[in-house]
Amino acid sequence: MSRSKSLAVKYLAAAVLLFGVMTLAGLASAVYYINPDFLFGFVPFNVAKILHIDTMIIWLLMGFMGAVYWFLPEEFGCEPAGIWAAEILFWVFVAAVLAVAAIFVFVQWGPGTETTLWLFQQGRKYVEAPRWAAIGVALVMLVFAWNVVGTALKARRITGVMAVMSVNMVPLVLLYLIAFPKIDNMAVDLYWWWWLVHLWVEATWEILIGCIMALAMMKLLGTSRRIVEGWLYVEVALVLGTGILGLGHHYFWIGTPDYWLGIGGFFSALEPLPLLGMVVHAVYDAGVHRMKTSNQPAFYWTLAEAFGNFLGGGVFGFMITLPQLNLFAHGTQWTVSHGHFAFWGAYACGVLSVCYIALQEQRRLVTVNGSGWVWAFVLLNGGLIGMVGSLLVAGMAQAFFERAIGGSTLEAFIAGQENPWFMLGMYSRFGFGLMFAAGYLTLAWNLSALGRRQVAAVPQPMPAE
Amino acid sequence: MPFDDPAFWRAGAISTTVVMSIVLAMLTIDSLEAIAPGGSHVPPYTVINRHIDYAHNAKLGRDMPTIGQDEPLFGRAVEAPEAAALIERGKLVIQSRACIDCHTFMGNGAYYGPDLTKAWLDPAWEAWAAITGAESREEAMVRFLMAPDQYATWQRRMPNLGISRDEAVATVAYLKWLASIDTNGFPIHFGRIKVSE
Amino acid sequence: MSPVVFLVTSSLLGFMVLAAGAYALLYGAARFRESYALLIAAGFAYAMLALDAAGIVLATPLTPPWKLLIAASALAYFAIPPLTWRALQYAHREEGTHL
Ligand code: HEM
Ligand code: HEM
Ligand SMILES: [Fe+2]
């Protein structure tokens, strides 16, 4: 196996491990809603939650990198230009993630000085990592971008998919720089922070996963490159055409002028349209190929990606995106419901699909089968759908009792949180969270055990790691 | 047929992206002007010397902050540089303790604690003033922030985050200024406010 | 907006996109199975969508521009599955599937 592919396998393995840490931290955060005394005084809610969402960003990023390093040698017919740097940085990245996690758990906070932002944490959602670590992440992404763009230059050829990916590297890296500044004015701070959060996840990440899925489809179904590239361009046009100004759905209430109500509502209401097109596409592929592929799990996870992206982003996003309704639902468990469904559907499922593709080749399996992956698939998706359903109930109760009926004060907040519907949502979210965690364990076991027995029965040369 | 040619769609993708980005850039320039301190939507930091309230504006059909008489924090008016220093310090306290991973600010953050956009105006401070033995709202807030676990109102407590008195004062200044931002009517029905004007 | 109307309105919006998903799924299945029954089911899903959109336009307190957007989206949702399907068939025409 090429060096790039070995590195990809490392990235994917690290991603799956971190996915486990994320699940554990998510469960811990969820317990707090049921029993607020849980770990109080040792690991407060915010620390558990920071671990949860930061590991989510990191494992998905690692998954994307793993996917890209996997496909790079095939696209260009040579090793990436800076593979040595990427290999070193992988270990630096892993060490930094461990160090930051330790700081979050054991140091937790520092005095209100810039030093705290440099050494311990920055206290901005999703990008809490201290600046020294953020520099590391920026470096990793720079090398990643260089390996995509630089390899194209080295190979003196470019494919359409890689061209899109290369151009997309520029905003991907530039937007991350928003993780650094300290801006006193909260309105301005949030204004730029949303560029990082929304424009990453609803623009650059969508393009990146679109490229990865395009490569995956060529591999899984043998779709021709010309077709895949045509689709990719259409998708880019639609996703960016609606998603760039769809950013406005986060500018309703942060102090920005009210023209954002119209602009944000309008463009984000269009966002589900391209997602519906992807559903049709998925049905077409599934139907034409009659679900016949040598890699069932990878194929099913790509289907889950198309449907999850549509349901989580399209359906759950659309419920709360018009300003008159967002005024009530804004910043409630309803947001959490949408956030989980969308991130899961749009990105996590895609990364898991690539894991199975890589595994098939690495372990030299003619077909990927068995029932293990089915269990993992059902438990994870079932657990997730149960969680977002529970959160929807809780979110509706919160919006209703705290905002629409209540007066949005501390008293109204408490009334909403203690409402039986809300509590029901919190308990059942935790229950489905356990189901999800069982799915994770099955997945981890399946990924590590898959094909090993076959290898033992029919001796094969071990793939070079 | 042009639809069949990837180059057609590539041109479409590039031009849509460019157009949308240009529009976003223009809107950004305008918005940043509106949200600069002293801009049309965000008062200057010295607003912490004034009385701040939140009322329904019948003309606009939404809730809006109102800025009234002099009402300096702790009875002592501050000049612009001192106000800016307080805000800077307050923001650092907020970031260094990751308040936003329990609370929301203007609805952004985490949902374990109450939204802090209008925390300055929360009627709960009256009760907290009684419990903490404070003479004023700002003093009650300072005492609460320094020992929130001691003055808990319900089972879900805020932990003690080692906030010093100076840090707490700066944070209170920050929260007061935050309450003066025009957020297009969020949060709605705050304290079930009465109609004014 | 009254509290109950708020919940109903956002539920109607979510249901509309959900129905669009069901319509797309059934439409696609009808095409590759060449099943008339599934096509009717798809039509039924779209009827739900249209009904739902009509409900939003007629009975919710959203302002007229938003209602216009909803009505226009309802039409767009009708067109997306057949158009996408045709484009896909056309693109794949050289792969020799019988579809
Ligand atoms: C890939 C797709 C998407 C992902 C991964 C995603 C993820 C998220 C996340 C994580 C949040 C919470 C952000 C925070 O406060 O921390 C959020 C908020 C939001 N999303 Fe999405 N989203 C996606 C697509 C969409 C779409 C298509 C729509 C609209 C139709 C939408 C509408 C919204 C709205 C209105 C909010 C703000 C909620 C609030 O006011 O609290 N999202 N999204
Ligand atoms: C066992 C499974 C999980 C549990 C129990 C769980 C629990 C939680 C909890 C309690 C929060 C904090 C919400 C708040 O502030 O009140 C949260 C936030 C979040 N989680 Fe999870 N989670 C799980 C899995 C996932 C997965 C699989 C993803 C994505 C792939 C994810 C993405 C997120 C995101 C994006 C947020 C921030 C959402 C927002 O603030 O709107 N979580 N989760
Ligand atoms: Fe967004």
PDB file of N, CA, C and O and ligand atoms in Angstrom, chain A residues 198 202 249-250, ligand 3:
ATOM      1  N   HIS A 198     -20.898  28.491  10.236  1.00  0.00           N
ATOM      2  CA  HIS A 198     -21.832  28.212   9.136  1.00  0.00           C
ATOM      3  C   HIS A 198     -21.109  28.022   7.796  1.00  0.00           C
ATOM      4  O   HIS A 198     -21.384  27.075   7.072  1.00  0.00           O
ATOM      5  N   GLU A 202     -21.806  24.604   6.257  1.00  0.00           N
ATOM      6  CA  GLU A 202     -22.827  24.602   5.211  1.00  0.00           C
ATOM      7  C   GLU A 202     -22.249  25.033   3.874  1.00  0.00           C
ATOM      8  O   GLU A 202     -22.981  25.189   2.905  1.00  0.00           O
ATOM      9  N   HIS A 249     -29.219  33.292   8.314  1.00  0.00           N
ATOM     10  CA  HIS A 249     -30.131  32.785   9.350  1.00  0.00           C
ATOM     11  C   HIS A 249     -29.479  32.791  10.735  1.00  0.00           C
ATOM     12  O   HIS A 249     -30.146  32.511  11.721  1.00  0.00           O
ATOM     13  N   HIS A 250     -28.212  33.124  10.786  1.00  0.00           N
ATOM     14  CA  HIS A 250     -27.570  33.293  12.104  1.00  0.00           C
ATOM     15  C   HIS A 250     -27.419  34.760  12.481  1.00  0.00           C
ATOM     16  O   HIS A 250     -26.884  35.078  13.538  1.00  0.00           O
TER      17      HIS A 250
HETATM   18 FE    FE D   3     -26.356  27.631   9.314  1.00  0.00          FE
END
